[in-house]
Amino acid sequence: MASPAPDKRSSPKDISRRMPRRVTWGRLALAVIAVLLYCIPQFAITRDALNSIITNRVKQFIPFDGVSESLGLSGWAGSSVAKNPCDATLSAWIEDEAALSWKKISEQTGPAAGALEGFVIASPSTKDPDYLYTWTRDSAIVTSAILEKLIRTGDTALEASLRLYAYSQKSLQQVCNPSGCFEDGMHGLGEPKYNVDGTAFTGPWGRPQRDGPALRAITLIGFADYLLERGTPQDIAFVKSHLYASTLPADSVIKADLEYVARYWKEHSFDLWEEIDGHHFFTYIASLAALSRGATLATKLDDSHAAQFYTTQALQIEAELHSFVSPEDGVILGYKEPKQFNRTGLDAAVPLGVLISGSGGADKWGPASDHVLATLKAYVDSFREEYKINGGERQLAVATGRYAEDVYDGIGISIGNPWYLTTLSVSHVIARALQYYTSNQAPIWINHINKPFWAQFDKKIHLGEVLTHHDKRWRHLISELARWSEGFWQVVQKYQGINGQLDEQINRDTGHPQGAKNLTWSYAAFYLASLDRADACSSFN
């Protein structure tokens, strides 16, 4: 029997040595194209689109073993799944606290809280401070938690709460107040709060506050979309008669809010903290979200002229939002020209605005965008040495407040404290960023804006580096990012009140709860953040 012929299969090293020249040039071309498309703004391509090109198309002309060499990547081999860092013990506490938060939301809405049907009280506290009012802003955010549970669980019993909310808000829109009347250019819609019996609050206050109508529209548009998708004749009739009717002057709750936002978003307004009269990132991005979604709803309901008007205004807001970005470091500031207010501009209004916007991924104002990540780091760092309870922690999670220069202590003016909802906002944004990275196996692109953020987890990263999900350093960064996010939950756990009570603030020195008791917004923030954390933890699997 003849001897077998020598094995002519080549080693990987031999294949690399004999790789066709066109493939070698292909590698170089890919690297150059990636740099051009990503770094030069004149090239109209989003990072998400480029990620898709890199991860899904590159195999067509370059073997994966060669990609890492051509782009300076390493570690493509092996598992592409980051180890799930979600702590089981912490998860159990979050689940229990989320159940308590839901209970408090229910108890602090409507007659059970001493208010009219559909009204959400800010807090049951009536002294030091008196928060027994219904704020347009707080009510919209709290009701969005009810909407989110309805959408996720399909529990149709929750629809009654959304309908009552819609009725109550339509009645409030008609109430004359210090900001104005509905018939007088709808100026009254900018009124921030009302008495729990539905009458106007006439005391001195920071008014108008133009984020309220935008937030209310966002929540009710979500409910309208839910009903239209189900599409029963009764659902459609309710939407057209109570939520959005195309007639002008507006006589439906969503239409009125959208017309108000579209007309007045350029005008001055007090911020969500009710302190500064000016132009604010949170108000602008809430207005953008309301008008963008409103345009889509108007199109569904054949109100084409309104859809065009809302879209035009949304595009103008989008362009204006870039004026809030610092040209020095790419950080998003809470308001324009913060130095005139003796502030840095680092403000919880930005992560809260990112959450309200609903933007996703790494583009524009999404949770994984360069500007948002850079802002999160700068914002958190501003509190590391501000509060005694943070102990000067240089890297891990810490308690955060509204802004470092805050002087509101929950009762009066002295010195500010951390807040539960602002601390939760950091972990909430990160949870959404984690979902983007893990679900899409999206690469991490290191540039001068986001490098400080990622360097806190890996000091060896360098500008121009591209880490993919095949790289063990990518998995390390994602795991460390998740652990960092978990730390903010642990801060809230450490400083929660008795039996899980969440008030407004945490004393900066003692860690004891402070300010308005059982703040409804705190519970809504916890509940909503817990849902996205659960999604993020699941995405690791």
Short mmCIF file of C-alpha atoms in Angstrom, two decimals, residues 139-386:
data_model
loop_
_atom_site.label_atom_id
_atom_site.label_comp_id
_atom_site.label_asym_id
_atom_site.label_seq_id
_atom_site.Cartn_x
_atom_site.Cartn_y
_atom_site.Cartn_z
CA SER A 139 -47.46 63.54 38.10
CA ALA A 140 -46.38 62.84 34.53
CA ILE A 141 -43.26 60.95 35.61
CA VAL A 142 -45.11 58.93 38.25
CA THR A 143 -47.91 58.09 35.83
CA SER A 144 -45.31 56.97 33.28
CA ALA A 145 -44.42 54.23 35.78
CA ILE A 146 -48.05 53.07 35.72
CA LEU A 147 -47.99 53.12 31.92
CA GLU A 148 -44.74 51.14 31.85
CA LYS A 149 -46.23 48.44 34.07
CA LEU A 150 -49.34 48.30 31.90
CA ILE A 151 -47.27 47.84 28.75
CA ARG A 152 -44.97 45.25 30.29
CA THR A 153 -47.57 43.17 32.11
CA GLY A 154 -50.72 43.71 30.06
CA ASP A 155 -52.66 44.24 33.29
CA THR A 156 -55.68 46.01 31.83
CA ALA A 157 -56.91 46.99 35.30
CA LEU A 158 -54.22 49.70 35.20
CA GLU A 159 -55.96 51.38 32.27
CA ALA A 160 -58.40 53.01 34.68
CA SER A 161 -55.54 54.92 36.32
CA LEU A 162 -54.37 56.23 32.94
CA ARG A 163 -57.88 57.30 31.96
CA LEU A 164 -58.43 59.08 35.27
CA TYR A 165 -55.08 60.80 34.85
CA ALA A 166 -56.11 62.00 31.39
CA TYR A 167 -59.42 63.34 32.68
CA SER A 168 -57.80 65.11 35.62
CA GLN A 169 -55.14 66.76 33.49
CA LYS A 170 -57.66 67.99 30.96
CA SER A 171 -59.56 69.66 33.80
CA LEU A 172 -56.36 71.26 35.14
CA GLN A 173 -55.58 72.68 31.71
CA GLN A 174 -58.75 74.76 31.97
CA VAL A 175 -57.95 76.25 35.40
CA CYS A 176 -56.91 79.91 35.37
CA ASN A 177 -53.82 80.42 37.50
CA PRO A 178 -51.01 82.95 38.05
CA SER A 179 -49.36 81.80 34.79
CA GLY A 180 -52.48 82.62 32.77
CA CYS A 181 -55.63 81.08 31.38
CA PHE A 182 -56.23 78.46 28.72
CA GLU A 183 -58.22 80.90 26.59
CA ASP A 184 -55.38 83.43 26.74
CA GLY A 185 -52.86 81.67 24.52
CA MET A 186 -52.87 78.58 26.77
CA HIS A 187 -50.35 80.30 29.07
CA GLY A 188 -51.88 78.60 32.10
CA LEU A 189 -50.40 75.27 30.97
CA GLY A 190 -47.02 76.50 32.21
CA GLU A 191 -48.24 76.53 35.82
CA PRO A 192 -46.10 74.05 37.78
CA LYS A 193 -48.41 72.93 40.61
CA TYR A 194 -51.99 72.95 41.84
CA ASN A 195 -53.86 72.28 45.06
CA VAL A 196 -54.98 68.67 45.47
CA ASP A 197 -58.63 69.74 45.09
CA GLY A 198 -57.93 70.96 41.57
CA THR A 199 -57.86 74.67 42.33
CA ALA A 200 -55.05 77.02 41.42
CA PHE A 201 -52.11 77.55 43.75
CA THR A 202 -51.75 81.31 43.93
CA GLY A 203 -48.69 81.73 46.14
CA PRO A 204 -45.30 82.95 44.89
CA TRP A 205 -43.43 80.36 42.85
CA GLY A 206 -40.99 79.89 39.99
CA ARG A 207 -43.27 80.09 36.95
CA PRO A 208 -43.73 79.29 34.16
CA GLN A 209 -42.23 75.80 33.97
CA ARG A 210 -42.53 74.57 30.40
CA ASP A 211 -41.33 71.00 30.91
CA GLY A 212 -44.61 69.97 32.55
CA PRO A 213 -46.81 70.00 29.42
CA ALA A 214 -44.10 68.18 27.47
CA LEU A 215 -43.80 65.43 30.09
CA ARG A 216 -47.57 65.06 30.33
CA ALA A 217 -47.78 64.75 26.55
CA ILE A 218 -45.06 62.08 26.51
CA THR A 219 -46.90 59.94 29.05
CA LEU A 220 -50.32 60.28 27.41
CA ILE A 221 -48.94 59.73 23.90
CA GLY A 222 -47.60 56.44 25.23
CA PHE A 223 -51.09 55.55 26.45
CA ALA A 224 -52.63 56.62 23.14
CA ASP A 225 -50.16 54.42 21.24
CA TYR A 226 -51.05 51.49 23.48
CA LEU A 227 -54.77 51.93 22.79
CA LEU A 228 -54.32 52.46 19.05
CA GLU A 229 -52.20 49.35 18.77
CA ARG A 230 -54.93 47.30 20.43
CA GLY A 231 -57.28 49.04 18.04
CA THR A 232 -60.77 48.29 19.32
CA PRO A 233 -63.48 50.76 18.24
CA GLN A 234 -63.79 51.87 21.87
CA ASP A 235 -60.04 52.45 22.15
CA ILE A 236 -59.90 54.52 18.98
CA ALA A 237 -62.93 56.55 20.03
CA PHE A 238 -61.39 57.31 23.42
CA VAL A 239 -58.14 58.47 21.83
CA LYS A 240 -59.89 60.73 19.35
CA SER A 241 -62.36 62.20 21.81
CA HIS A 242 -60.25 62.59 24.96
CA LEU A 243 -56.55 62.33 24.13
CA TYR A 244 -55.93 63.75 20.65
CA ALA A 245 -58.48 65.51 18.47
CA SER A 246 -57.16 67.44 15.48
CA THR A 247 -59.49 70.40 15.99
CA LEU A 248 -58.20 73.88 16.80
CA PRO A 249 -58.43 75.56 19.23
CA ALA A 250 -57.26 72.42 20.99
CA ASP A 251 -59.90 70.72 23.12
CA SER A 252 -58.07 67.46 23.89
CA VAL A 253 -55.34 67.01 26.48
CA ILE A 254 -52.45 65.85 24.26
CA LYS A 255 -53.23 68.26 21.45
CA ALA A 256 -53.29 71.20 23.89
CA ASP A 257 -49.94 70.26 25.40
CA LEU A 258 -48.31 69.77 22.00
CA GLU A 259 -49.58 73.12 20.74
CA TYR A 260 -48.25 74.78 23.90
CA VAL A 261 -44.82 73.14 23.60
CA ALA A 262 -44.56 73.88 19.89
CA ARG A 263 -45.40 77.55 20.43
CA TYR A 264 -43.39 78.31 23.55
CA TRP A 265 -40.34 76.02 23.74
CA LYS A 266 -38.08 78.94 22.72
CA GLU A 267 -39.29 81.13 25.57
CA HIS A 268 -37.62 81.38 28.97
CA SER A 269 -38.73 78.97 31.68
CA PHE A 270 -37.85 77.93 35.19
CA ASP A 271 -35.90 74.68 35.41
CA LEU A 272 -37.15 71.41 36.87
CA TRP A 273 -35.66 72.44 40.25
CA GLU A 274 -37.79 75.59 40.08
CA GLU A 275 -34.85 77.93 40.68
CA ILE A 276 -33.37 79.34 37.47
CA ASP A 277 -35.34 81.29 34.89
CA GLY A 278 -33.63 80.67 31.56
CA HIS A 279 -33.11 77.95 28.96
CA HIS A 280 -32.55 74.40 30.16
CA PHE A 281 -31.40 71.10 28.69
CA PHE A 282 -34.09 69.13 30.52
CA THR A 283 -36.91 71.34 29.23
CA TYR A 284 -35.55 71.28 25.69
CA ILE A 285 -35.06 67.53 25.49
CA ALA A 286 -38.47 66.86 27.03
CA SER A 287 -39.97 69.21 24.43
CA LEU A 288 -38.08 67.42 21.66
CA ALA A 289 -39.37 64.03 22.79
CA ALA A 290 -42.94 65.29 23.10
CA LEU A 291 -43.01 66.91 19.67
CA SER A 292 -41.27 64.02 17.91
CA ARG A 293 -43.69 61.49 19.34
CA GLY A 294 -46.56 63.91 18.87
CA ALA A 295 -45.77 64.19 15.17
CA THR A 296 -45.93 60.41 14.86
CA LEU A 297 -49.25 60.29 16.68
CA ALA A 298 -50.66 63.13 14.57
CA THR A 299 -49.69 61.21 11.43
CA LYS A 300 -51.48 58.11 12.68
CA LEU A 301 -54.60 60.20 13.25
CA ASP A 302 -54.42 61.95 9.85
CA ASP A 303 -53.51 65.34 11.26
CA SER A 304 -50.81 65.94 8.66
CA HIS A 305 -50.49 69.71 9.06
CA ALA A 306 -49.92 69.37 12.81
CA ALA A 307 -47.43 66.55 12.23
CA GLN A 308 -45.42 68.79 9.92
CA PHE A 309 -45.54 71.68 12.39
CA TYR A 310 -44.40 69.50 15.31
CA THR A 311 -41.62 67.96 13.22
CA THR A 312 -40.34 71.37 12.18
CA GLN A 313 -40.20 72.53 15.79
CA ALA A 314 -38.54 69.29 16.89
CA LEU A 315 -35.78 69.74 14.33
CA GLN A 316 -35.15 73.25 15.60
CA ILE A 317 -34.91 71.99 19.18
CA GLU A 318 -32.52 69.24 18.09
CA ALA A 319 -30.22 71.84 16.58
CA GLU A 320 -30.45 74.03 19.66
CA LEU A 321 -29.64 71.18 22.06
CA HIS A 322 -26.04 71.15 20.84
CA SER A 323 -25.55 74.57 22.41
CA PHE A 324 -25.65 72.89 25.82
CA VAL A 325 -22.53 70.83 25.04
CA SER A 326 -19.28 72.23 26.43
CA PRO A 327 -16.77 72.73 23.59
CA GLU A 328 -13.88 72.03 25.98
CA ASP A 329 -14.71 68.50 27.12
CA GLY A 330 -17.98 67.52 25.43
CA VAL A 331 -19.90 67.51 28.71
CA ILE A 332 -23.60 68.39 28.53
CA LEU A 333 -24.50 71.33 30.77
CA GLY A 334 -27.84 71.67 32.48
CA TYR A 335 -28.36 75.27 31.37
CA LYS A 336 -26.75 77.90 29.21
CA GLU A 337 -23.99 80.08 30.63
CA PRO A 338 -23.91 78.44 34.08
CA LYS A 339 -21.21 80.79 35.37
CA GLN A 340 -23.75 83.59 35.59
CA PHE A 341 -25.45 81.47 38.27
CA ASN A 342 -22.15 80.62 40.00
CA ARG A 343 -22.46 77.01 38.92
CA THR A 344 -20.46 74.59 36.81
CA GLY A 345 -23.54 73.39 34.94
CA LEU A 346 -23.04 69.78 36.06
CA ASP A 347 -26.59 68.88 36.99
CA ALA A 348 -28.77 65.81 37.52
CA ALA A 349 -31.16 67.41 35.04
CA VAL A 350 -28.99 65.94 32.27
CA PRO A 351 -29.20 62.21 33.14
CA LEU A 352 -32.86 62.72 34.04
CA GLY A 353 -33.38 64.35 30.65
CA VAL A 354 -31.64 61.48 28.87
CA LEU A 355 -34.07 59.08 30.55
CA ILE A 356 -37.08 61.20 29.61
CA SER A 357 -35.96 61.50 25.99
CA GLY A 358 -36.15 57.77 25.39
CA SER A 359 -33.15 58.02 23.08
CA GLY A 360 -31.26 54.78 22.67
CA GLY A 361 -27.85 53.52 21.72
CA ALA A 362 -24.76 55.63 21.17
CA ASP A 363 -26.16 58.30 18.86
CA LYS A 364 -27.11 61.86 19.78
CA TRP A 365 -28.50 61.89 23.33
CA GLY A 366 -28.59 58.14 23.87
CA PRO A 367 -27.34 56.57 27.12
CA ALA A 368 -24.19 55.21 25.47
CA SER A 369 -23.31 58.37 23.55
CA ASP A 370 -19.93 59.96 24.12
CA HIS A 371 -21.39 63.17 25.50
CA VAL A 372 -23.71 61.40 27.93
CA LEU A 373 -20.96 59.12 29.26
CA ALA A 374 -18.58 62.06 29.67
CA THR A 375 -21.31 63.97 31.50
CA LEU A 376 -22.05 61.09 33.87
CA LYS A 377 -18.43 60.91 34.96
CA ALA A 378 -18.06 64.65 35.45
CA TYR A 379 -21.40 64.84 37.28
CA VAL A 380 -20.59 61.97 39.67
CA ASP A 381 -17.04 63.24 40.27
CA SER A 382 -18.41 66.63 41.34
CA PHE A 383 -19.90 64.99 44.46
CA ARG A 384 -17.02 62.75 45.52
CA GLU A 385 -15.65 65.23 48.04
CA GLU A 386 -18.78 67.33 48.41
#
